Short mmCIF file of C-alpha atoms and ligand atoms in Angstrom, two decimals:
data_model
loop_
_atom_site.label_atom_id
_atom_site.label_comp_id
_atom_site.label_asym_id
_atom_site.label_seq_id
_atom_site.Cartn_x
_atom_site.Cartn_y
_atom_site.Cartn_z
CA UNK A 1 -12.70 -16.03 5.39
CA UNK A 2 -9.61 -15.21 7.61
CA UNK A 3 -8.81 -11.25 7.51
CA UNK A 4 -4.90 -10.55 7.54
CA UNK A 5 -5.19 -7.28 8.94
CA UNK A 6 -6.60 -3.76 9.45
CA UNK A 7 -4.76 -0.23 8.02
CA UNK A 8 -5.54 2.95 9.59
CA UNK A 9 -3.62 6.27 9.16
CA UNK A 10 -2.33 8.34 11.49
CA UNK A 11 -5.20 11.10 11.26
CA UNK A 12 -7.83 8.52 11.26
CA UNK A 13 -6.31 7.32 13.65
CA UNK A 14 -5.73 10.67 15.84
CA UNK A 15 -9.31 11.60 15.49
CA UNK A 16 -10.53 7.80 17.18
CA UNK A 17 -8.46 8.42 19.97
CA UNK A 18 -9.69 11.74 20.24
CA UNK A 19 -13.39 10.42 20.29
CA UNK A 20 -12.89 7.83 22.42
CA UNK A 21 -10.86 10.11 25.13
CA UNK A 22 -7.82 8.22 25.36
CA UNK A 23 -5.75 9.90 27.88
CA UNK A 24 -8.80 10.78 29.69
CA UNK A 25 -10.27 9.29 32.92
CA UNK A 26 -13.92 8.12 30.84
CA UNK A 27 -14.38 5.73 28.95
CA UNK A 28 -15.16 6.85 24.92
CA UNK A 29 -16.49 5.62 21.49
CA UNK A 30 -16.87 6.32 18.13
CA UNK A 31 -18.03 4.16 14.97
CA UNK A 32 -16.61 4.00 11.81
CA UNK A 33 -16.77 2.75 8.19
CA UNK A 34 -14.31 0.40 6.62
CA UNK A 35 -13.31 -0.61 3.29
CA UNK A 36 -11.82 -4.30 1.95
CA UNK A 37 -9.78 -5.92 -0.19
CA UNK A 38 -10.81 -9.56 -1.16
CA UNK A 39 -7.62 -11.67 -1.79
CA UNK A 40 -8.25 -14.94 -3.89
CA UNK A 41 -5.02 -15.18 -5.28
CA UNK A 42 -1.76 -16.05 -2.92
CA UNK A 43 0.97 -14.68 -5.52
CA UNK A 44 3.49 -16.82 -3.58
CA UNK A 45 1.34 -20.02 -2.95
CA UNK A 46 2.06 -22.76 -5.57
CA UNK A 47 -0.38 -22.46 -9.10
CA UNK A 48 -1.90 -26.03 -8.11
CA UNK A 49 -2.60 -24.55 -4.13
CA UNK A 50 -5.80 -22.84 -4.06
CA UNK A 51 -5.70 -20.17 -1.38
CA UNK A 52 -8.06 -19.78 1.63
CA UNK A 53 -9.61 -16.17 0.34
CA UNK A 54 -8.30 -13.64 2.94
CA UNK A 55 -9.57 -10.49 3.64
CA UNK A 56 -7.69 -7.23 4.08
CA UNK A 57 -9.63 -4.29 6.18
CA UNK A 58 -9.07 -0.30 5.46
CA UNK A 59 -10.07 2.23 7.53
CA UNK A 60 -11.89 4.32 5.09
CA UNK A 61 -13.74 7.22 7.61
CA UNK A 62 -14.45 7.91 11.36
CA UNK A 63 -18.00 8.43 11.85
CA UNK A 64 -18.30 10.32 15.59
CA UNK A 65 -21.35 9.96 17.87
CA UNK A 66 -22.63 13.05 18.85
CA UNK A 67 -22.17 13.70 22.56
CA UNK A 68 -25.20 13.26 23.77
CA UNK A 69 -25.93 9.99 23.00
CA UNK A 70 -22.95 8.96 24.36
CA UNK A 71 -22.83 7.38 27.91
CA UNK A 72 -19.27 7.05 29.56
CA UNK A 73 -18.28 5.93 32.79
CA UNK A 74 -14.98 4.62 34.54
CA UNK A 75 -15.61 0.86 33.73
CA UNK A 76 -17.75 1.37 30.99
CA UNK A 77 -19.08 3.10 27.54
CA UNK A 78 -22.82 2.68 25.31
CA UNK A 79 -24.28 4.70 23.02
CA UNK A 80 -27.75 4.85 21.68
CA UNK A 81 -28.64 1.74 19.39
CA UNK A 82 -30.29 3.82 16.66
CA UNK A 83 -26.53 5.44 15.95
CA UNK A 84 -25.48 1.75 15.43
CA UNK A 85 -28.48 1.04 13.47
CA UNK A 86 -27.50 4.26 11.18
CA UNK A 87 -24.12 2.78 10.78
CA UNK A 88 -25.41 -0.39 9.09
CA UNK A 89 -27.43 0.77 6.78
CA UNK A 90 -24.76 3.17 5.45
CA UNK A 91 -22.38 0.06 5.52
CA UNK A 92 -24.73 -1.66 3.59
CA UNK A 93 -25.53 0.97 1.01
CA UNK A 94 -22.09 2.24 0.65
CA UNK A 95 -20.54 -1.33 0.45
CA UNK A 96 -18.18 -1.02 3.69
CA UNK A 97 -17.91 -2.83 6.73
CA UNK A 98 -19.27 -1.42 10.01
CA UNK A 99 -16.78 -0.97 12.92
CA UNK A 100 -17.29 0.29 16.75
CA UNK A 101 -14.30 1.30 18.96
CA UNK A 102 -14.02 2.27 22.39
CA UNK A 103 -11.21 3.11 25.05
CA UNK A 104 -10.18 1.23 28.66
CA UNK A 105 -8.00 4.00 30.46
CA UNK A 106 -5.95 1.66 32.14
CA UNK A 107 -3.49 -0.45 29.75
CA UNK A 108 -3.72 -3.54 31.13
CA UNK A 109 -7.41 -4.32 30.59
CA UNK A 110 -8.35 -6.01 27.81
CA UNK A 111 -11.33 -7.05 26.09
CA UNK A 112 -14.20 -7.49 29.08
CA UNK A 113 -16.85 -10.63 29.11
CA UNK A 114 -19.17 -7.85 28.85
CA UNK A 115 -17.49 -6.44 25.51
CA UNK A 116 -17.70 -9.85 23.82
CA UNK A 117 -21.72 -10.08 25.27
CA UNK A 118 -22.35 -6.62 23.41
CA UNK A 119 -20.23 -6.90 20.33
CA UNK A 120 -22.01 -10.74 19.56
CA UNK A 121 -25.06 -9.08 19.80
CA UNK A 122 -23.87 -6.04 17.85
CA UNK A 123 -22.95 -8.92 15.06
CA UNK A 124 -25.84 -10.78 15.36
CA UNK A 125 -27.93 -7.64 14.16
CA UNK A 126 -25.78 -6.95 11.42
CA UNK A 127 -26.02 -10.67 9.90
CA UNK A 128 -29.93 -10.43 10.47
CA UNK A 129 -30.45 -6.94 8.85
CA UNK A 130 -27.73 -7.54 5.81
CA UNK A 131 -28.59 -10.58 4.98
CA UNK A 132 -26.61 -13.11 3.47
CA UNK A 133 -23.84 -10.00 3.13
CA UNK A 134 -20.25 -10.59 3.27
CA UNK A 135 -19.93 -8.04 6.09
CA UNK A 136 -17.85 -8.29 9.51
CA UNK A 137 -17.86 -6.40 12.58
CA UNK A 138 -14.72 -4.79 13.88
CA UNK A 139 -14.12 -3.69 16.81
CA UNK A 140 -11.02 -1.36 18.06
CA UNK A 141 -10.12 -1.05 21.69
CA UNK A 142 -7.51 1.91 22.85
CA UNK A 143 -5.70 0.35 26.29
CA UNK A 144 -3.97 3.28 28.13
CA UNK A 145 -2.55 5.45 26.14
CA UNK A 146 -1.10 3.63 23.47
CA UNK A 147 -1.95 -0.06 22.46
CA UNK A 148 -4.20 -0.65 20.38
CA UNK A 149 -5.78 -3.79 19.86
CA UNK A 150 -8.58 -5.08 17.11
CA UNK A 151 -10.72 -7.89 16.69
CA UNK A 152 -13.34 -8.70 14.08
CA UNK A 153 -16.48 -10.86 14.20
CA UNK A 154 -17.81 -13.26 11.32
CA UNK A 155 -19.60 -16.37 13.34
CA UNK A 156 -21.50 -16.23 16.91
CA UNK A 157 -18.92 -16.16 20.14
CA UNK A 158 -15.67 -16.60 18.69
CA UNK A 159 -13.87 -13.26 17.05
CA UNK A 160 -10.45 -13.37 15.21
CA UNK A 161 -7.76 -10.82 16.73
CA UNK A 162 -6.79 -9.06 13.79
CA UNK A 163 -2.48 -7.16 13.80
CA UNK A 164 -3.42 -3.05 13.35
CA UNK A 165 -0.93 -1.21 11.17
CA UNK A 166 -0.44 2.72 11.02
CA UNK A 167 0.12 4.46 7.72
CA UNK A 168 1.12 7.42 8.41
CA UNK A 169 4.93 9.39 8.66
CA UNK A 170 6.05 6.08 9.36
CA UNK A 171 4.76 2.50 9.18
CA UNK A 172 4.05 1.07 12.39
CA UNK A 173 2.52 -2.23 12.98
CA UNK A 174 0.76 -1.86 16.73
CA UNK A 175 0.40 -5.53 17.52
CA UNK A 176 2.25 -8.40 16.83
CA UNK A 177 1.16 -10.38 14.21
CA UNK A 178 1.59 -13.61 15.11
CA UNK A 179 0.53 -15.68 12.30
CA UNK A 180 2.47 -14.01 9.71
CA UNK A 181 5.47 -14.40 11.42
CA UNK A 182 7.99 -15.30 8.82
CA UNK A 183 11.15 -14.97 10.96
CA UNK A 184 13.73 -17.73 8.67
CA UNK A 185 15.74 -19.87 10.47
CA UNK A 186 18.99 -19.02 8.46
CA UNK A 187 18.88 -15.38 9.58
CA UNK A 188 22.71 -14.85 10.27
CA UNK A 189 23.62 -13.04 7.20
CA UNK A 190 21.33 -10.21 8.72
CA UNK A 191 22.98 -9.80 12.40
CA UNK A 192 25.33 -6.37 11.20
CA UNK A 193 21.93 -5.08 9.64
CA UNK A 194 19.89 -5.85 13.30
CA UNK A 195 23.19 -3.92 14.95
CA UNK A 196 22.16 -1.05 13.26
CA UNK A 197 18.45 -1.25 13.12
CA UNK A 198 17.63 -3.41 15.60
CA UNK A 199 15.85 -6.83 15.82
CA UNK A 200 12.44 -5.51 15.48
CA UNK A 201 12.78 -3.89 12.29
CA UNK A 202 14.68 -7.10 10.83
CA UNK A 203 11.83 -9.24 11.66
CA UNK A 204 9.51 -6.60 10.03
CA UNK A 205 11.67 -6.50 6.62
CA UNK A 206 10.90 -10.40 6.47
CA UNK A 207 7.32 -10.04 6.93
CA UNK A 208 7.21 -7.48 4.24
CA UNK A 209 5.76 -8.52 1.08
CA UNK A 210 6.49 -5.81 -1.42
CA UNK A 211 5.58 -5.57 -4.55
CA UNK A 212 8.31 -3.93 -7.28
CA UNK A 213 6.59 -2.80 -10.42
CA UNK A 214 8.87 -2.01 -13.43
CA UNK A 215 12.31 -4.26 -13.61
CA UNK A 216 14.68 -1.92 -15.70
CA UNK A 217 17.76 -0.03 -14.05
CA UNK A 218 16.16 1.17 -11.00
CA UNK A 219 13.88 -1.07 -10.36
CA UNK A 220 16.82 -4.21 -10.35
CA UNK A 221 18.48 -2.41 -7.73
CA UNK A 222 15.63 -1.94 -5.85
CA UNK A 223 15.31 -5.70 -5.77
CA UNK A 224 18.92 -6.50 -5.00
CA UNK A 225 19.02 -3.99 -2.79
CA UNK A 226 15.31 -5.40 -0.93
CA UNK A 227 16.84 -9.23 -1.02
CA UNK A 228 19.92 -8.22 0.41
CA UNK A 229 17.53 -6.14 3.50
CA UNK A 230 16.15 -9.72 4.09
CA UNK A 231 12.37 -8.81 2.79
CA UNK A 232 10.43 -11.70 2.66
CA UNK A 233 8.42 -11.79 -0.04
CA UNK A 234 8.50 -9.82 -3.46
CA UNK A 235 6.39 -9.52 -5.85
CA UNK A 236 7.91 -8.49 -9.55
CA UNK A 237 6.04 -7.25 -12.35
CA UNK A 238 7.24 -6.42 -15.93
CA UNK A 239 6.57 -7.34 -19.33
CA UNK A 240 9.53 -6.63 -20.73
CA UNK A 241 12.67 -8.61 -22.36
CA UNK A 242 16.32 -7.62 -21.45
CA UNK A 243 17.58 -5.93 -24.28
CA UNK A 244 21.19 -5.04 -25.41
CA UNK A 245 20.32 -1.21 -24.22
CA UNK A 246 19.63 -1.96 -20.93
CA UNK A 247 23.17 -3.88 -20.12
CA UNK A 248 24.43 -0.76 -19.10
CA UNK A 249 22.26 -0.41 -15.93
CA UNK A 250 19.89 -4.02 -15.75
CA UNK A 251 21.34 -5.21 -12.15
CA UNK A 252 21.75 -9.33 -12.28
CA UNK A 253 21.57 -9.22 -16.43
CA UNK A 254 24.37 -10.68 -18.94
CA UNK A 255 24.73 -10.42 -22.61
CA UNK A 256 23.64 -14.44 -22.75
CA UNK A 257 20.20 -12.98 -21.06
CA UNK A 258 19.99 -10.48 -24.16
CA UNK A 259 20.56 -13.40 -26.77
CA UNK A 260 17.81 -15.56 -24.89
CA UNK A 261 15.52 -12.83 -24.92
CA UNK A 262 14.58 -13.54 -21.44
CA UNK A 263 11.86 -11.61 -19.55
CA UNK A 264 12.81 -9.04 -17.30
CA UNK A 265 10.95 -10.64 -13.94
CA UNK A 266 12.40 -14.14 -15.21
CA UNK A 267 16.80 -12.66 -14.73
CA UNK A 268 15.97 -10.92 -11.31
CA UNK A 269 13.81 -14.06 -9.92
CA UNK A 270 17.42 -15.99 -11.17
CA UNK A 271 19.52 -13.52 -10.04
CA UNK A 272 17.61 -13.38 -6.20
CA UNK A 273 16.91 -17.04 -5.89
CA UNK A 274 20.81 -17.56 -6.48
CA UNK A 275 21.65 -15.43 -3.57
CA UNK A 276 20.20 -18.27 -1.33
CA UNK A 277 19.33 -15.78 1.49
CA UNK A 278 15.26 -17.05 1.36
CA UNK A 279 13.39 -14.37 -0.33
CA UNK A 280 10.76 -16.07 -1.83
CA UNK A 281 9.94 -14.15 -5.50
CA UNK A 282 6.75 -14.23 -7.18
CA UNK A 283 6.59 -13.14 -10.92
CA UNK A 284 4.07 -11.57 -13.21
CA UNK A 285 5.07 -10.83 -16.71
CA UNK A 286 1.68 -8.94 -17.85
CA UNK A 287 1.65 -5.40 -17.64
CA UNK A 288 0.13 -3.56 -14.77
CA UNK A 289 -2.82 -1.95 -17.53
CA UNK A 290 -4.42 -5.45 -16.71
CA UNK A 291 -6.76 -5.29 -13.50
CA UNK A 292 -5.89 -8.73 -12.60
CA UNK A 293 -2.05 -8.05 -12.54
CA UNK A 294 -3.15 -4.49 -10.54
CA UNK A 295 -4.90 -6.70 -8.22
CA UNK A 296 -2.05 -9.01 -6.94
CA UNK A 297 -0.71 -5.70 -5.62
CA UNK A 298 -3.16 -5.76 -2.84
CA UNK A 299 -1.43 -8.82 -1.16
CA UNK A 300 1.19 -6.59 -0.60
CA UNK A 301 2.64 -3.91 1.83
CA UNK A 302 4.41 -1.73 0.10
CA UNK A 303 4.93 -1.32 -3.51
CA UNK A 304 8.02 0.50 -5.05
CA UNK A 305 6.90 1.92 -8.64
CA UNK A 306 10.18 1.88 -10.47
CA UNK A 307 8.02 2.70 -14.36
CA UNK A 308 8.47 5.33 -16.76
CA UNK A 309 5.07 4.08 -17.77
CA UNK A 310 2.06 7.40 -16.96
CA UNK A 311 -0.76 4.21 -16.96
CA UNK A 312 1.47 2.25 -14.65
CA UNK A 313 2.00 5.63 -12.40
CA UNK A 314 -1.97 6.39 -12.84
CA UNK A 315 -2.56 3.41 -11.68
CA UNK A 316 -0.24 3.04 -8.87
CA UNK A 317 -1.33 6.58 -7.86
CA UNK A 318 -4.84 5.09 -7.46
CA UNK A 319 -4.16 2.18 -5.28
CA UNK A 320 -2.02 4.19 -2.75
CA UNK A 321 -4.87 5.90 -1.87
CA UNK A 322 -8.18 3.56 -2.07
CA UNK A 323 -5.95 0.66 -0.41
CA UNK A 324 -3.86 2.60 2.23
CA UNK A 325 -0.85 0.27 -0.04
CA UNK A 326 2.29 3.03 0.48
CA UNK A 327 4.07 3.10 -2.78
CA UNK A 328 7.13 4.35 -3.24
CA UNK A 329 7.25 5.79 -6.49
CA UNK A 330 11.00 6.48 -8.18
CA UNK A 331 11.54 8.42 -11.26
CA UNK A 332 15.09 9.70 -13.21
CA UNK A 333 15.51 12.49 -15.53
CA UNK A 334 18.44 13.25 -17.72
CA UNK A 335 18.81 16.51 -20.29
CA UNK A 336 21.95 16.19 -21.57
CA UNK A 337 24.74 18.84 -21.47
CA UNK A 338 23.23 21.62 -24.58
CA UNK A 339 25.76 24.16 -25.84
CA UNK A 340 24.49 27.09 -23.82
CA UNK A 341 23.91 25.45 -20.48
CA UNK A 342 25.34 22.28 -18.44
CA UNK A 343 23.69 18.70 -18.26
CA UNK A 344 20.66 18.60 -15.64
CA UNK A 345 20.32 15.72 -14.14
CA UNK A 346 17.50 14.53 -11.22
CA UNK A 347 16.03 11.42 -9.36
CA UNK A 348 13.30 11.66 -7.86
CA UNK A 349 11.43 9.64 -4.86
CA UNK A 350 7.82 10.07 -3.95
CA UNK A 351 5.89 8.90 -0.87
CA UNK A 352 2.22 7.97 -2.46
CA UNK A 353 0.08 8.00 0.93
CA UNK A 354 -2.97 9.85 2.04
CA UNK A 355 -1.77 12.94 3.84
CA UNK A 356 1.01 13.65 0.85
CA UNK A 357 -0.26 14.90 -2.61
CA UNK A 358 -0.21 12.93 -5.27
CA UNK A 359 1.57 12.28 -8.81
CA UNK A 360 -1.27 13.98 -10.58
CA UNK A 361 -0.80 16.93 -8.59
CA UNK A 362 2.72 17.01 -8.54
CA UNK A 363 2.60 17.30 -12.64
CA UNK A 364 4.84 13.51 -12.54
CA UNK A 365 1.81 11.56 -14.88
CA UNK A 366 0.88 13.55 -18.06
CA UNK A 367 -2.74 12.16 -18.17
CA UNK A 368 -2.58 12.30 -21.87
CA UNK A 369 0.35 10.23 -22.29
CA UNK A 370 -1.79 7.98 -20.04
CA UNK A 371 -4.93 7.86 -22.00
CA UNK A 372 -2.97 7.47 -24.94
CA UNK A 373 -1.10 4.39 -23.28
CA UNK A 374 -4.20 2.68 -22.28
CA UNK A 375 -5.55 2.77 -26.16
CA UNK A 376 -2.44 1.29 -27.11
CA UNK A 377 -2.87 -1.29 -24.48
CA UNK A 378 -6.58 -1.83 -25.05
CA UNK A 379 -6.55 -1.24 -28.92
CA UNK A 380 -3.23 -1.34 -30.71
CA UNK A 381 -5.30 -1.02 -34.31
CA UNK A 382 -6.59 2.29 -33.35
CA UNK A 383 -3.67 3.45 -31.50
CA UNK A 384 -1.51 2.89 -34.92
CA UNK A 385 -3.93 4.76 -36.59
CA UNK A 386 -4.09 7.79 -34.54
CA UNK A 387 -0.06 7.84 -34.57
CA UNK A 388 0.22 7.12 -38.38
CA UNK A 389 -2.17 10.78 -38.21
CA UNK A 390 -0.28 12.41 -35.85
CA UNK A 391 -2.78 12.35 -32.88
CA UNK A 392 -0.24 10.43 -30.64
CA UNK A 393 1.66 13.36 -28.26
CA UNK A 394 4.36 11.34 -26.54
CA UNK A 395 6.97 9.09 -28.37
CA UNK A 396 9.33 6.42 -27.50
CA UNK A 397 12.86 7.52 -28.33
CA UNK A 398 15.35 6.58 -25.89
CA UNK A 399 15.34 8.80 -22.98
CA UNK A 400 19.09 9.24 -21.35
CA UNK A 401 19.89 6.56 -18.39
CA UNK A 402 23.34 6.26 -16.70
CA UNK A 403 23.66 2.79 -14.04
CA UNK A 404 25.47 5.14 -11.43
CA UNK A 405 22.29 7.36 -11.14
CA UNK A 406 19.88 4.55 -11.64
CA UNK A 407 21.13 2.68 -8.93
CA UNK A 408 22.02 6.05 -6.58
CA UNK A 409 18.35 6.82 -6.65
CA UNK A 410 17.15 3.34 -5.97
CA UNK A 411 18.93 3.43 -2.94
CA UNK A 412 17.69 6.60 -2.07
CA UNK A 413 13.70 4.80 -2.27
CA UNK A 414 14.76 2.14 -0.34
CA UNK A 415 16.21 4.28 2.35
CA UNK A 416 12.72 6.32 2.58
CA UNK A 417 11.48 2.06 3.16
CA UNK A 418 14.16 2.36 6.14
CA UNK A 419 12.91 6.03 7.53
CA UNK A 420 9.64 4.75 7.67
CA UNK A 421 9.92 1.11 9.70
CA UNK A 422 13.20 1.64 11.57
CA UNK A 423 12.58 5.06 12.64
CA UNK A 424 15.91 6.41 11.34
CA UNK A 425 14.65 9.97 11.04
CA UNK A 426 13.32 9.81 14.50
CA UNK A 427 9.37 10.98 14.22
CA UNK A 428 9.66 12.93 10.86
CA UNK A 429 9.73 9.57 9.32
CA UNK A 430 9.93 9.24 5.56
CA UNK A 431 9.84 12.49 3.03
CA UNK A 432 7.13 13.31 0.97
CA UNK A 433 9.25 13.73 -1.80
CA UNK A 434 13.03 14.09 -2.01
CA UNK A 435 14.42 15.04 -4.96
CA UNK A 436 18.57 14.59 -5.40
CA UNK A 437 20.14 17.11 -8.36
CA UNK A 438 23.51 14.91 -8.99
CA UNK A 439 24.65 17.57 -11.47
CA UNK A 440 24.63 20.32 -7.67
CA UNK A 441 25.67 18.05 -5.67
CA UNK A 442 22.34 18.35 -3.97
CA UNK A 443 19.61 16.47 -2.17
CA UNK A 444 16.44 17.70 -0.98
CA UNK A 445 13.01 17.12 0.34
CA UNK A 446 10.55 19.01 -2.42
CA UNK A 447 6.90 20.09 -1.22
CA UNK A 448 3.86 20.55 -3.12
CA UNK A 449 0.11 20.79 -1.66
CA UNK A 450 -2.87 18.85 -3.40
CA UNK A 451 -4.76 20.21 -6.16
CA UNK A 452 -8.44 21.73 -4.92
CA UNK A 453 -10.53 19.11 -5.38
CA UNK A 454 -8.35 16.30 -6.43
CA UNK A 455 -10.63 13.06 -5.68
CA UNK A 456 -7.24 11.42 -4.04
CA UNK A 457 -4.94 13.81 -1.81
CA UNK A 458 -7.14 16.59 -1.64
CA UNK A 459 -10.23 15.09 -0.28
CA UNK A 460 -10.41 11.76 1.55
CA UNK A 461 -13.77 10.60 -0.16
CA UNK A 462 -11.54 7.36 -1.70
CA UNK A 463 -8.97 6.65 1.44
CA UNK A 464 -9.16 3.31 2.32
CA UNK A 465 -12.76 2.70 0.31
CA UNK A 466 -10.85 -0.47 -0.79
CA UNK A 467 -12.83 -2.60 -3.66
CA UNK A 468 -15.20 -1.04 -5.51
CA UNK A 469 -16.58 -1.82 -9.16
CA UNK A 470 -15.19 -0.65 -11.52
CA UNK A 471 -11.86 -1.38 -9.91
CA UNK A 472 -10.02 1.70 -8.49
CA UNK A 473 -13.02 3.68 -9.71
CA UNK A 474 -11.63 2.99 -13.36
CA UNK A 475 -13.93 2.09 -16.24
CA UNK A 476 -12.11 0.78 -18.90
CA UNK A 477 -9.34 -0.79 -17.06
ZN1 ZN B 501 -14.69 -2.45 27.01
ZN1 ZN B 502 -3.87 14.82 -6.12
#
């Protein structure tokens, strides 16, 4: 199984360095715990191509040797076995893959013979005490002060260099990664863009693969907006038909698409592909509720959550956090002009990453209106009868929606997408939440800390934990 690539954040990443003394004159180490994500489905590959399962790593927690076991030197770094040994079997029991990582203080020396000796011998042990396990070893080496490189073992003597990307204020990706490269040979229409944000960050728009879950007024300028950036990949999910209502906002729609009652995903997969600048679109028409459309998400590197739906949010909210996946979650809110006070009206654009709080916390999902969305989802029958009683809180009247602020606040989302990879706001990188007031003339980053004890921003016992059954933690999904 090939692995695609390895996510750390920036304080996981700050406290490895730390451990392993980069900067310093020594040599350090530390070991940590990682999470997965098992790919089986390609949502780009062709239905009759089976895909090669891939594996995605998360850095899930540092686990730090205690000093004195610790032995550093100029040219060299070990560390008691039983601390390794201690690392397995909590890798074993707690699902995770085992990782050791170590520093070189000078830049320009790589991996040594003697690190591949150690670490094939580190691997053998851990294929000979798990047994028949799916587990890898990684391994992370600091050179100098700032590269990073990592490598992970499956099979005796021959490791796979694995690309390293950062989640943190921004989105860095630390080493090249090589076979991903999706640089298109037709590239021109892109050269005013690279003017402004240079080659690099071109190149890493077409790797992207982003997922774009909800197709409606925001979300179809997201995706016009994402083709037109030159992403790659995307990934479109929506259940929906176009209906008359949403003509007023629906980028790439037409009346015709109204009387055909086509699906949302199907117009903006017509509408992209007819641009002809390569974005390759993959579609899923069943609702994110399902695990297996949640799932696909995983293949992806960012997802923009453009739903009014709370299950959708809930959902999304989840896999930001157990995945290291940033989403980039979009909302709009309209109360129309009353007789004793003017019209309000607010977008809204949320950063979902560990270090930010959450949409639970920031009182965005009603959990109720989520539960309730997930009977009607799961049972309809019941969900009927409950409303037919009057158990059912939220309702489905048509909430106010204008194309001008749709759009305005789509733009805003993919701009945060921009702040984050092209290092337009220079190390403050993308907000944690901005909020834009169209009716003040006003835009805004908004704070808000984590809830004590919330099981996702608060603490960090889910970060990068990747699969686990049920998925995302969720029974009933
Ligand atoms: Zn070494
Ligand atoms: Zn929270």
């Amino acid at each position: 199984m090939r692995v695609r690539d390895l996510t750390i954040t920036d304080r996981q990443l700050a406290i490895l360095r730390r451990e392993c003394n980069v900067g310093g004159e020594l040599e350090g180490a530390c070991q940590v715990l990682c999470g997965s994500s098992n790919l089986h489905e390609d949502p780009w590959a062709d239905r009759h191509f089976c895909m090669e399962p891939e594996l995605r790593l998360t850095v899930h927690r540092p686990e730090p040797l205690p000093s004195d076991r610790v032995r550093a030197g100029n040219v060299s770094v070990s560390w008691d076995m039983d601390c390794y040994v201690s690392l397995m079997r909590k890798a074993r029991e707690e699902g995770l893959h085992p990782g050791i990582c170590h520093s070189h203080p000078r830049a320009g020396s790589p991996f040594s013979h003697q690190d591949d000796g150690n670490e094939d011998h580190l691997r053998d042990l851990l294929q000979r005490r798990n047994r028949g396990g799916e587990q890898v070893l990684i391994s992370i080496l600091f050179r100098g002060e700032t590269r990073v490189d990592a490598r992970v073992w499956r099979s005796a003597g021959s490791p796979q260099t694995v690309p390293v990307r950062v989640l943190g204020r921004e989105l860095v990706e630390c080493s090249q990664p090589s076979h991903v490269r999706e640089v298109r040979a037709d590239s021109s229409f892109l050269q005013r863009q690279a003017l402004a944000v240079g080659s690099d960050t071109v190149e890493q728009l077409q790797r992207f693969r982003i997922g774009v879950v909800g197709c409606g007024g925001t979300g179809s300028a997201v995706v016009t907006l994402l083709a037109r950036l030159g992403v790659g990949r995307l990934l479109l999910i929506d259940p929906d038909t176009v209906a008359e209502t949403n003509l007023n906002r629906l980028h790439g729609s037409t009346r015709q698409d109204v009387v055909d009652r086509k699906l949302k995903v199907q117009v903006l997969k017509g509408w992209v592909d007819s641009m002809g600048l390569g974005t390759r679109v993959a579609v899923c028409q069943a609702p994110l509720a399902n695990a297996v459309t949640a799932k696909l998400l995983r293949s992806c590197d960012v997802v923009f959550g453009c739903t009014d739906d709370h299950l959708g949010r809930l959902i999304l909210n989840r896999m930001a956090y157990f995945y290291l996946l940033p989403v980039i979650d979009m909302g709009l809110s309209i109360d129309p002009n009353c007789q004793d006070r003017p019209a309000q009206v607010a977008g809204r654009v949320t950063i979902l990453r560990p270090g930010n709080t959450c949409l639970l916390c920031r009182g965005v999902i009603s959990p109720r209106r989520a539960r309730e969305q997930g009977l009607r989802h799961k049972r309809p029958e019941e969900y009927g009868r409950q409303e037919k009683e009057g158990y059912i809180a939220g309702s489905d009247t048509p909430t106010p929606a204008v194309g001008t602020f749709t759009t305005e606040t789509a733009t805003a989302a993919v701009n945060e997408l921009l702040a984050a990879v092209a290092g337009l706001r220079g190390p403050k990188g993308w907000a944690s939440e901005r909020t834009i007031r169209y009716d003040l003339d006003r835009c805004r980053p908004t704070g808000c800390t984590p809830r004590d004890g919330c099981s996702l921003c608060y603490s960090s016992d889910n970060w990068g934990i990747g699969d686990v059954k049920p998925f995302l933690d969720l029974g009933g999904l």
